[in-house]
């Protein structure tokens, strides 16, 4: 399922605010925060196999139990009603309430680690619904940068290389719904889907100027500074550049590989290549 805007759902701001205030008392998991520079990527599990809040790592749930609302989900009456009215609960596998602040997510693919999850219970379709967002919160897929607005519903192709940045201390709060892939004529969600030839509407796209040669040269001079001690900070600068300037396809990883090959620290290049494999090719335990 390709990433695409689906439609809008009106949010009851008063009821949502009450639920989000209640959610502040939850013990959020920071699973997958290794995908971030800055961070953390905090998530509270609202719906999962057996109603288990668990660790937040999707590979650590007992998939032979029927999914249902967790103890966190049952404490949020508005979002519980919202999810029940929206989703085909027979195919809904996970719902996460996700909070990201002042961080970038390393370009990556999802689902690479799910080979051991039974196919009939493996996440295959993802839905994003921003509840609270900001104009400086962006997504990218390939070389396309875009925003998701509050109350918008998006199918999200997490198997493609994608990245996220929240260049603000204000929280970006999303619902993320994962569905299994079963043959069924019933739609995954009840939202009336907007018919458009453009999967990512023009109003959602961020038009970035081409990256000037002078700025690219400035970035490449960071090789003189790059070490294992500041790897994260420099990778963050490169990723943020991708969200502000059009540097071409695969800009972030290609730029980091170029910097790694030019820097004096011999540990940086193998570290970069290991990360590239882990985030985009293979997350098996065969180290």
JSON list of N, CA, C and O in Angstrom, two decimals, residues 34-88:
[
{"chain": "A", "resi": 34, "resn": "UNK", "atom": "N", "xyz": [16.45, 4.26, 19.31]},
{"chain": "A", "resi": 34, "resn": "UNK", "atom": "CA", "xyz": [17.73, 4.17, 18.60]},
{"chain": "A", "resi": 34, "resn": "UNK", "atom": "C", "xyz": [17.60, 4.62, 17.15]},
{"chain": "A", "resi": 34, "resn": "UNK", "atom": "O", "xyz": [18.60, 4.81, 16.45]},
{"chain": "A", "resi": 35, "resn": "UNK", "atom": "N", "xyz": [16.37, 4.80, 16.69]},
{"chain": "A", "resi": 35, "resn": "UNK", "atom": "CA", "xyz": [16.15, 5.31, 15.34]},
{"chain": "A", "resi": 35, "resn": "UNK", "atom": "C", "xyz": [16.27, 6.83, 15.29]},
{"chain": "A", "resi": 35, "resn": "UNK", "atom": "O", "xyz": [16.26, 7.41, 14.21]},
{"chain": "A", "resi": 36, "resn": "UNK", "atom": "N", "xyz": [16.35, 7.47, 16.46]},
{"chain": "A", "resi": 36, "resn": "UNK", "atom": "CA", "xyz": [16.33, 8.92, 16.55]},
{"chain": "A", "resi": 36, "resn": "UNK", "atom": "C", "xyz": [17.68, 9.49, 16.92]},
{"chain": "A", "resi": 36, "resn": "UNK", "atom": "O", "xyz": [18.49, 8.84, 17.59]},
{"chain": "A", "resi": 37, "resn": "UNK", "atom": "N", "xyz": [17.88, 10.73, 16.50]},
{"chain": "A", "resi": 37, "resn": "UNK", "atom": "CA", "xyz": [18.98, 11.55, 17.00]},
{"chain": "A", "resi": 37, "resn": "UNK", "atom": "C", "xyz": [18.29, 12.74, 17.65]},
{"chain": "A", "resi": 37, "resn": "UNK", "atom": "O", "xyz": [17.56, 13.49, 17.00]},
{"chain": "A", "resi": 38, "resn": "UNK", "atom": "N", "xyz": [18.49, 12.89, 18.93]},
{"chain": "A", "resi": 38, "resn": "UNK", "atom": "CA", "xyz": [17.71, 13.83, 19.72]},
{"chain": "A", "resi": 38, "resn": "UNK", "atom": "C", "xyz": [16.78, 13.02, 20.58]},
{"chain": "A", "resi": 38, "resn": "UNK", "atom": "O", "xyz": [17.21, 12.32, 21.49]},
{"chain": "A", "resi": 39, "resn": "UNK", "atom": "N", "xyz": [15.50, 13.11, 20.28]},
{"chain": "A", "resi": 39, "resn": "UNK", "atom": "CA", "xyz": [14.54, 12.18, 20.84]},
{"chain": "A", "resi": 39, "resn": "UNK", "atom": "C", "xyz": [14.14, 12.46, 22.27]},
{"chain": "A", "resi": 39, "resn": "UNK", "atom": "O", "xyz": [14.38, 13.54, 22.79]},
{"chain": "A", "resi": 40, "resn": "UNK", "atom": "N", "xyz": [13.48, 11.48, 22.88]},
{"chain": "A", "resi": 40, "resn": "UNK", "atom": "CA", "xyz": [13.23, 10.13, 22.37]},
{"chain": "A", "resi": 40, "resn": "UNK", "atom": "C", "xyz": [11.95, 10.03, 21.58]},
{"chain": "A", "resi": 40, "resn": "UNK", "atom": "O", "xyz": [11.18, 10.98, 21.51]},
{"chain": "A", "resi": 41, "resn": "UNK", "atom": "N", "xyz": [11.73, 8.84, 20.98]},
{"chain": "A", "resi": 41, "resn": "UNK", "atom": "CA", "xyz": [10.48, 8.48, 20.32]},
{"chain": "A", "resi": 41, "resn": "UNK", "atom": "C", "xyz": [9.67, 7.72, 21.37]},
{"chain": "A", "resi": 41, "resn": "UNK", "atom": "O", "xyz": [9.94, 6.56, 21.65]},
{"chain": "A", "resi": 42, "resn": "UNK", "atom": "N", "xyz": [8.71, 8.39, 21.98]},
{"chain": "A", "resi": 42, "resn": "UNK", "atom": "CA", "xyz": [7.97, 7.79, 23.09]},
{"chain": "A", "resi": 42, "resn": "UNK", "atom": "C", "xyz": [6.63, 7.26, 22.57]},
{"chain": "A", "resi": 42, "resn": "UNK", "atom": "O", "xyz": [5.96, 7.93, 21.80]},
{"chain": "A", "resi": 43, "resn": "UNK", "atom": "N", "xyz": [6.27, 6.05, 23.00]},
{"chain": "A", "resi": 43, "resn": "UNK", "atom": "CA", "xyz": [4.99, 5.51, 22.57]},
{"chain": "A", "resi": 43, "resn": "UNK", "atom": "C", "xyz": [4.28, 4.78, 23.71]},
{"chain": "A", "resi": 43, "resn": "UNK", "atom": "O", "xyz": [4.92, 4.12, 24.53]},
{"chain": "A", "resi": 44, "resn": "UNK", "atom": "N", "xyz": [2.97, 4.95, 23.74]},
{"chain": "A", "resi": 44, "resn": "UNK", "atom": "CA", "xyz": [2.11, 4.23, 24.68]},
{"chain": "A", "resi": 44, "resn": "UNK", "atom": "C", "xyz": [1.22, 3.31, 23.86]},
{"chain": "A", "resi": 44, "resn": "UNK", "atom": "O", "xyz": [0.56, 3.75, 22.92]},
{"chain": "A", "resi": 45, "resn": "UNK", "atom": "N", "xyz": [1.21, 2.03, 24.20]},
{"chain": "A", "resi": 45, "resn": "UNK", "atom": "CA", "xyz": [0.45, 1.04, 23.45]},
{"chain": "A", "resi": 45, "resn": "UNK", "atom": "C", "xyz": [-1.01, 1.08, 23.92]},
{"chain": "A", "resi": 45, "resn": "UNK", "atom": "O", "xyz": [-1.31, 0.82, 25.08]},
{"chain": "A", "resi": 46, "resn": "UNK", "atom": "N", "xyz": [-1.91, 1.39, 22.99]},
{"chain": "A", "resi": 46, "resn": "UNK", "atom": "CA", "xyz": [-3.34, 1.49, 23.31]},
{"chain": "A", "resi": 46, "resn": "UNK", "atom": "C", "xyz": [-4.11, 0.24, 22.92]},
{"chain": "A", "resi": 46, "resn": "UNK", "atom": "O", "xyz": [-5.19, -0.02, 23.47]},
{"chain": "A", "resi": 47, "resn": "UNK", "atom": "N", "xyz": [-3.59, -0.53, 21.97]},
{"chain": "A", "resi": 47, "resn": "UNK", "atom": "CA", "xyz": [-4.27, -1.73, 21.46]},
{"chain": "A", "resi": 47, "resn": "UNK", "atom": "C", "xyz": [-3.19, -2.71, 21.06]},
{"chain": "A", "resi": 47, "resn": "UNK", "atom": "O", "xyz": [-2.26, -2.36, 20.33]},
{"chain": "A", "resi": 48, "resn": "UNK", "atom": "N", "xyz": [-3.27, -3.96, 21.55]},
{"chain": "A", "resi": 48, "resn": "UNK", "atom": "CA", "xyz": [-2.23, -4.94, 21.23]},
{"chain": "A", "resi": 48, "resn": "UNK", "atom": "C", "xyz": [-2.75, -6.34, 21.55]},
{"chain": "A", "resi": 48, "resn": "UNK", "atom": "O", "xyz": [-3.79, -6.51, 22.19]},
{"chain": "A", "resi": 49, "resn": "UNK", "atom": "N", "xyz": [-1.99, -7.33, 21.11]},
{"chain": "A", "resi": 49, "resn": "UNK", "atom": "CA", "xyz": [-2.35, -8.72, 21.37]},
{"chain": "A", "resi": 49, "resn": "UNK", "atom": "C", "xyz": [-2.54, -8.95, 22.86]},
{"chain": "A", "resi": 49, "resn": "UNK", "atom": "O", "xyz": [-1.67, -8.62, 23.67]},
{"chain": "A", "resi": 50, "resn": "UNK", "atom": "N", "xyz": [-3.68, -9.51, 23.21]},
{"chain": "A", "resi": 50, "resn": "UNK", "atom": "CA", "xyz": [-3.97, -9.81, 24.60]},
{"chain": "A", "resi": 50, "resn": "UNK", "atom": "C", "xyz": [-4.20, -8.60, 25.47]},
{"chain": "A", "resi": 50, "resn": "UNK", "atom": "O", "xyz": [-4.30, -8.72, 26.70]},
{"chain": "A", "resi": 51, "resn": "UNK", "atom": "N", "xyz": [-4.26, -7.40, 24.88]},
{"chain": "A", "resi": 51, "resn": "UNK", "atom": "CA", "xyz": [-4.41, -6.19, 25.67]},
{"chain": "A", "resi": 51, "resn": "UNK", "atom": "C", "xyz": [-3.19, -5.88, 26.51]},
{"chain": "A", "resi": 51, "resn": "UNK", "atom": "O", "xyz": [-3.28, -5.20, 27.54]},
{"chain": "A", "resi": 52, "resn": "UNK", "atom": "N", "xyz": [-2.03, -6.35, 26.06]},
{"chain": "A", "resi": 52, "resn": "UNK", "atom": "CA", "xyz": [-0.79, -6.22, 26.81]},
{"chain": "A", "resi": 52, "resn": "UNK", "atom": "C", "xyz": [-0.06, -4.93, 26.43]},
{"chain": "A", "resi": 52, "resn": "UNK", "atom": "O", "xyz": [0.29, -4.74, 25.27]},
{"chain": "A", "resi": 53, "resn": "UNK", "atom": "N", "xyz": [0.18, -4.05, 27.41]},
{"chain": "A", "resi": 53, "resn": "UNK", "atom": "CA", "xyz": [0.97, -2.84, 27.14]},
{"chain": "A", "resi": 53, "resn": "UNK", "atom": "C", "xyz": [2.36, -3.23, 26.66]},
{"chain": "A", "resi": 53, "resn": "UNK", "atom": "O", "xyz": [2.90, -2.67, 25.70]},
{"chain": "A", "resi": 54, "resn": "UNK", "atom": "N", "xyz": [2.97, -4.19, 27.30]},
{"chain": "A", "resi": 54, "resn": "UNK", "atom": "CA", "xyz": [4.25, -4.73, 26.87]},
{"chain": "A", "resi": 54, "resn": "UNK", "atom": "C", "xyz": [5.38, -3.73, 26.86]},
{"chain": "A", "resi": 54, "resn": "UNK", "atom": "O", "xyz": [5.33, -2.70, 27.52]},
{"chain": "A", "resi": 55, "resn": "UNK", "atom": "N", "xyz": [6.40, -4.04, 26.07]},
{"chain": "A", "resi": 55, "resn": "UNK", "atom": "CA", "xyz": [7.62, -3.23, 26.02]},
{"chain": "A", "resi": 55, "resn": "UNK", "atom": "C", "xyz": [7.57, -2.16, 24.94]},
{"chain": "A", "resi": 55, "resn": "UNK", "atom": "O", "xyz": [8.42, -1.27, 24.93]},
{"chain": "A", "resi": 56, "resn": "UNK", "atom": "N", "xyz": [6.63, -2.26, 24.02]},
{"chain": "A", "resi": 56, "resn": "UNK", "atom": "CA", "xyz": [6.60, -1.36, 22.87]},
{"chain": "A", "resi": 56, "resn": "UNK", "atom": "C", "xyz": [7.34, -1.91, 21.67]},
{"chain": "A", "resi": 56, "resn": "UNK", "atom": "O", "xyz": [7.19, -1.39, 20.55]},
{"chain": "A", "resi": 57, "resn": "UNK", "atom": "N", "xyz": [8.15, -2.97, 21.85]},
{"chain": "A", "resi": 57, "resn": "UNK", "atom": "CA", "xyz": [8.82, -3.63, 20.73]},
{"chain": "A", "resi": 57, "resn": "UNK", "atom": "C", "xyz": [7.85, -4.63, 20.11]},
{"chain": "A", "resi": 57, "resn": "UNK", "atom": "O", "xyz": [7.41, -5.58, 20.79]},
{"chain": "A", "resi": 58, "resn": "UNK", "atom": "N", "xyz": [7.50, -4.46, 18.85]},
{"chain": "A", "resi": 58, "resn": "UNK", "atom": "CA", "xyz": [6.43, -5.25, 18.26]},
{"chain": "A", "resi": 58, "resn": "UNK", "atom": "C", "xyz": [6.79, -6.73, 18.13]},
{"chain": "A", "resi": 58, "resn": "UNK", "atom": "O", "xyz": [5.90, -7.56, 17.97]},
{"chain": "A", "resi": 59, "resn": "UNK", "atom": "N", "xyz": [8.07, -7.07, 18.21]},
{"chain": "A", "resi": 59, "resn": "UNK", "atom": "CA", "xyz": [8.48, -8.47, 18.12]},
{"chain": "A", "resi": 59, "resn": "UNK", "atom": "C", "xyz": [8.32, -9.21, 19.43]},
{"chain": "A", "resi": 59, "resn": "UNK", "atom": "O", "xyz": [8.54, -10.43, 19.48]},
{"chain": "A", "resi": 60, "resn": "UNK", "atom": "N", "xyz": [7.93, -8.53, 20.51]},
{"chain": "A", "resi": 60, "resn": "UNK", "atom": "CA", "xyz": [7.90, -9.15, 21.84]},
{"chain": "A", "resi": 60, "resn": "UNK", "atom": "C", "xyz": [6.49, -9.37, 22.37]},
{"chain": "A", "resi": 60, "resn": "UNK", "atom": "O", "xyz": [6.29, -9.47, 23.58]},
{"chain": "A", "resi": 61, "resn": "UNK", "atom": "N", "xyz": [5.52, -9.48, 21.46]},
{"chain": "A", "resi": 61, "resn": "UNK", "atom": "CA", "xyz": [4.13, -9.70, 21.88]},
{"chain": "A", "resi": 61, "resn": "UNK", "atom": "C", "xyz": [3.70, -11.12, 21.54]},
{"chain": "A", "resi": 61, "resn": "UNK", "atom": "O", "xyz": [4.24, -11.75, 20.64]},
{"chain": "A", "resi": 62, "resn": "UNK", "atom": "N", "xyz": [2.72, -11.63, 22.31]},
{"chain": "A", "resi": 62, "resn": "UNK", "atom": "CA", "xyz": [2.21, -12.98, 22.11]},
{"chain": "A", "resi": 62, "resn": "UNK", "atom": "C", "xyz": [1.10, -12.92, 21.07]},
{"chain": "A", "resi": 62, "resn": "UNK", "atom": "O", "xyz": [-0.05, -12.58, 21.38]},
{"chain": "A", "resi": 63, "resn": "UNK", "atom": "N", "xyz": [1.43, -13.26, 19.84]},
{"chain": "A", "resi": 63, "resn": "UNK", "atom": "CA", "xyz": [0.52, -13.02, 18.72]},
{"chain": "A", "resi": 63, "resn": "UNK", "atom": "C", "xyz": [-0.61, -14.04, 18.62]},
{"chain": "A", "resi": 63, "resn": "UNK", "atom": "O", "xyz": [-1.49, -13.91, 17.79]},
{"chain": "A", "resi": 64, "resn": "UNK", "atom": "N", "xyz": [-0.60, -15.09, 19.50]},
{"chain": "A", "resi": 64, "resn": "UNK", "atom": "CA", "xyz": [-1.70, -16.05, 19.44]},
{"chain": "A", "resi": 64, "resn": "UNK", "atom": "C", "xyz": [-2.91, -15.58, 20.26]},
{"chain": "A", "resi": 64, "resn": "UNK", "atom": "O", "xyz": [-3.93, -16.27, 20.33]},
{"chain": "A", "resi": 65, "resn": "UNK", "atom": "N", "xyz": [-2.81, -14.39, 20.87]},
{"chain": "A", "resi": 65, "resn": "UNK", "atom": "CA", "xyz": [-3.93, -13.84, 21.61]},
{"chain": "A", "resi": 65, "resn": "UNK", "atom": "C", "xyz": [-4.62, -12.76, 20.78]},
{"chain": "A", "resi": 65, "resn": "UNK", "atom": "O", "xyz": [-3.96, -12.00, 20.07]},
{"chain": "A", "resi": 66, "resn": "UNK", "atom": "N", "xyz": [-5.94, -12.67, 20.92]},
{"chain": "A", "resi": 66, "resn": "UNK", "atom": "CA", "xyz": [-6.70, -11.69, 20.16]},
{"chain": "A", "resi": 66, "resn": "UNK", "atom": "C", "xyz": [-6.37, -10.28, 20.65]},
{"chain": "A", "resi": 66, "resn": "UNK", "atom": "O", "xyz": [-6.35, -10.01, 21.85]},
{"chain": "A", "resi": 67, "resn": "UNK", "atom": "N", "xyz": [-6.10, -9.34, 19.73]},
{"chain": "A", "resi": 67, "resn": "UNK", "atom": "CA", "xyz": [-5.82, -7.96, 20.15]},
{"chain": "A", "resi": 67, "resn": "UNK", "atom": "C", "xyz": [-7.04, -7.29, 20.78]},
{"chain": "A", "resi": 67, "resn": "UNK", "atom": "O", "xyz": [-8.18, -7.58, 20.41]},
{"chain": "A", "resi": 68, "resn": "UNK", "atom": "N", "xyz": [-6.79, -6.41, 21.73]},
{"chain": "A", "resi": 68, "resn": "UNK", "atom": "CA", "xyz": [-7.85, -5.62, 22.37]},
{"chain": "A", "resi": 68, "resn": "UNK", "atom": "C", "xyz": [-7.21, -4.39, 23.00]},
{"chain": "A", "resi": 68, "resn": "UNK", "atom": "O", "xyz": [-5.98, -4.25, 23.02]},
{"chain": "A", "resi": 69, "resn": "UNK", "atom": "N", "xyz": [-8.04, -3.52, 23.55]},
{"chain": "A", "resi": 69, "resn": "UNK", "atom": "CA", "xyz": [-7.52, -2.32, 24.20]},
{"chain": "A", "resi": 69, "resn": "UNK", "atom": "C", "xyz": [-6.71, -2.70, 25.43]},
{"chain": "A", "resi": 69, "resn": "UNK", "atom": "O", "xyz": [-7.08, -3.60, 26.19]},
{"chain": "A", "resi": 70, "resn": "UNK", "atom": "N", "xyz": [-5.60, -1.99, 25.62]},
{"chain": "A", "resi": 70, "resn": "UNK", "atom": "CA", "xyz": [-4.76, -2.18, 26.80]},
{"chain": "A", "resi": 70, "resn": "UNK", "atom": "C", "xyz": [-5.30, -1.35, 27.96]},
{"chain": "A", "resi": 70, "resn": "UNK", "atom": "O", "xyz": [-6.26, -0.60, 27.81]},
{"chain": "A", "resi": 71, "resn": "UNK", "atom": "N", "xyz": [-4.64, -1.46, 29.10]},
{"chain": "A", "resi": 71, "resn": "UNK", "atom": "CA", "xyz": [-5.04, -0.65, 30.24]},
{"chain": "A", "resi": 71, "resn": "UNK", "atom": "C", "xyz": [-4.89, 0.84, 29.94]},
{"chain": "A", "resi": 71, "resn": "UNK", "atom": "O", "xyz": [-5.63, 1.67, 30.48]},
{"chain": "A", "resi": 72, "resn": "UNK", "atom": "N", "xyz": [-3.97, 1.21, 29.06]},
{"chain": "A", "resi": 72, "resn": "UNK", "atom": "CA", "xyz": [-3.85, 2.62, 28.65]},
{"chain": "A", "resi": 72, "resn": "UNK", "atom": "C", "xyz": [-5.00, 3.01, 27.73]},
{"chain": "A", "resi": 72, "resn": "UNK", "atom": "O", "xyz": [-5.60, 4.08, 27.88]},
{"chain": "A", "resi": 73, "resn": "UNK", "atom": "N", "xyz": [-5.30, 2.15, 26.76]},
{"chain": "A", "resi": 73, "resn": "UNK", "atom": "CA", "xyz": [-6.38, 2.46, 25.83]},
{"chain": "A", "resi": 73, "resn": "UNK", "atom": "C", "xyz": [-7.71, 2.65, 26.54]},
{"chain": "A", "resi": 73, "resn": "UNK", "atom": "O", "xyz": [-8.51, 3.53, 26.16]},
{"chain": "A", "resi": 74, "resn": "UNK", "atom": "N", "xyz": [-7.98, 1.86, 27.57]},
{"chain": "A", "resi": 74, "resn": "UNK", "atom": "CA", "xyz": [-9.26, 1.96, 28.26]},
{"chain": "A", "resi": 74, "resn": "UNK", "atom": "C", "xyz": [-9.36, 3.21, 29.12]},
{"chain": "A", "resi": 74, "resn": "UNK", "atom": "O", "xyz": [-10.46, 3.58, 29.54]},
{"chain": "A", "resi": 75, "resn": "UNK", "atom": "N", "xyz": [-8.24, 3.89, 29.35]},
{"chain": "A", "resi": 75, "resn": "UNK", "atom": "CA", "xyz": [-8.26, 5.13, 30.13]},
{"chain": "A", "resi": 75, "resn": "UNK", "atom": "C", "xyz": [-8.50, 6.36, 29.26]},
{"chain": "A", "resi": 75, "resn": "UNK", "atom": "O", "xyz": [-8.57, 7.48, 29.78]},
{"chain": "A", "resi": 76, "resn": "UNK", "atom": "N", "xyz": [-8.62, 6.17, 27.95]},
{"chain": "A", "resi": 76, "resn": "UNK", "atom": "CA", "xyz": [-8.78, 7.29, 27.02]},
{"chain": "A", "resi": 76, "resn": "UNK", "atom": "C", "xyz": [-10.11, 7.13, 26.28]},
{"chain": "A", "resi": 76, "resn": "UNK", "atom": "O", "xyz": [-10.15, 6.62, 25.16]},
{"chain": "A", "resi": 77, "resn": "UNK", "atom": "N", "xyz": [-11.22, 7.53, 26.89]},
{"chain": "A", "resi": 77, "resn": "UNK", "atom": "CA", "xyz": [-12.53, 7.23, 26.30]},
{"chain": "A", "resi": 77, "resn": "UNK", "atom": "C", "xyz": [-12.74, 7.82, 24.92]},
{"chain": "A", "resi": 77, "resn": "UNK", "atom": "O", "xyz": [-13.36, 7.19, 24.06]},
{"chain": "A", "resi": 78, "resn": "UNK", "atom": "N", "xyz": [-12.23, 9.03, 24.69]},
{"chain": "A", "resi": 78, "resn": "UNK", "atom": "CA", "xyz": [-12.43, 9.62, 23.36]},
{"chain": "A", "resi": 78, "resn": "UNK", "atom": "C", "xyz": [-11.65, 8.85, 22.31]},
{"chain": "A", "resi": 78, "resn": "UNK", "atom": "O", "xyz": [-12.20, 8.49, 21.25]},
{"chain": "A", "resi": 79, "resn": "UNK", "atom": "N", "xyz": [-10.36, 8.56, 22.56]},
{"chain": "A", "resi": 79, "resn": "UNK", "atom": "CA", "xyz": [-9.57, 7.85, 21.57]},
{"chain": "A", "resi": 79, "resn": "UNK", "atom": "C", "xyz": [-10.04, 6.41, 21.42]},
{"chain": "A", "resi": 79, "resn": "UNK", "atom": "O", "xyz": [-9.98, 5.84, 20.32]},
{"chain": "A", "resi": 80, "resn": "UNK", "atom": "N", "xyz": [-10.53, 5.80, 22.49]},
{"chain": "A", "resi": 80, "resn": "UNK", "atom": "CA", "xyz": [-11.10, 4.46, 22.38]},
{"chain": "A", "resi": 80, "resn": "UNK", "atom": "C", "xyz": [-12.31, 4.46, 21.46]},
{"chain": "A", "resi": 80, "resn": "UNK", "atom": "O", "xyz": [-12.44, 3.61, 20.56]},
{"chain": "A", "resi": 81, "resn": "UNK", "atom": "N", "xyz": [-13.17, 5.43, 21.61]},
{"chain": "A", "resi": 81, "resn": "UNK", "atom": "CA", "xyz": [-14.34, 5.57, 20.73]},
{"chain": "A", "resi": 81, "resn": "UNK", "atom": "C", "xyz": [-13.91, 5.89, 19.30]},
{"chain": "A", "resi": 81, "resn": "UNK", "atom": "O", "xyz": [-14.44, 5.34, 18.33]},
{"chain": "A", "resi": 82, "resn": "UNK", "atom": "N", "xyz": [-12.93, 6.77, 19.18]},
{"chain": "A", "resi": 82, "resn": "UNK", "atom": "CA", "xyz": [-12.40, 7.19, 17.87]},
{"chain": "A", "resi": 82, "resn": "UNK", "atom": "C", "xyz": [-11.88, 5.97, 17.11]},
{"chain": "A", "resi": 82, "resn": "UNK", "atom": "O", "xyz": [-12.21, 5.77, 15.93]},
{"chain": "A", "resi": 83, "resn": "UNK", "atom": "N", "xyz": [-11.08, 5.14, 17.77]},
{"chain": "A", "resi": 83, "resn": "UNK", "atom": "CA", "xyz": [-10.48, 3.97, 17.13]},
{"chain": "A", "resi": 83, "resn": "UNK", "atom": "C", "xyz": [-11.55, 2.94, 16.78]},
{"chain": "A", "resi": 83, "resn": "UNK", "atom": "O", "xyz": [-11.55, 2.37, 15.68]},
{"chain": "A", "resi": 84, "resn": "UNK", "atom": "N", "xyz": [-12.48, 2.71, 17.69]},
{"chain": "A", "resi": 84, "resn": "UNK", "atom": "CA", "xyz": [-13.54, 1.73, 17.47]},
{"chain": "A", "resi": 84, "resn": "UNK", "atom": "C", "xyz": [-14.41, 2.11, 16.28]},
{"chain": "A", "resi": 84, "resn": "UNK", "atom": "O", "xyz": [-14.78, 1.26, 15.46]},
{"chain": "A", "resi": 85, "resn": "UNK", "atom": "N", "xyz": [-14.73, 3.40, 16.16]},
{"chain": "A", "resi": 85, "resn": "UNK", "atom": "CA", "xyz": [-15.56, 3.86, 15.06]},
{"chain": "A", "resi": 85, "resn": "UNK", "atom": "C", "xyz": [-14.80, 3.87, 13.73]},
{"chain": "A", "resi": 85, "resn": "UNK", "atom": "O", "xyz": [-15.41, 3.73, 12.66]},
{"chain": "A", "resi": 86, "resn": "UNK", "atom": "N", "xyz": [-13.48, 4.02, 13.79]},
{"chain": "A", "resi": 86, "resn": "UNK", "atom": "CA", "xyz": [-12.68, 4.19, 12.58]},
{"chain": "A", "resi": 86, "resn": "UNK", "atom": "C", "xyz": [-12.24, 2.89, 11.95]},
{"chain": "A", "resi": 86, "resn": "UNK", "atom": "O", "xyz": [-12.30, 2.72, 10.73]},
{"chain": "A", "resi": 87, "resn": "UNK", "atom": "N", "xyz": [-11.73, 1.96, 12.75]},
{"chain": "A", "resi": 87, "resn": "UNK", "atom": "CA", "xyz": [-10.93, 0.83, 12.26]},
{"chain": "A", "resi": 87, "resn": "UNK", "atom": "C", "xyz": [-11.71, -0.47, 12.22]},
{"chain": "A", "resi": 87, "resn": "UNK", "atom": "O", "xyz": [-12.62, -0.71, 13.03]},
{"chain": "A", "resi": 88, "resn": "UNK", "atom": "N", "xyz": [-11.31, -1.34, 11.29]},
{"chain": "A", "resi": 88, "resn": "UNK", "atom": "CA", "xyz": [-11.78, -2.73, 11.28]},
{"chain": "A", "resi": 88, "resn": "UNK", "atom": "C", "xyz": [-11.02, -3.45, 12.39]},
{"chain": "A", "resi": 88, "resn": "UNK", "atom": "O", "xyz": [-9.85, -3.82, 12.23]}
]
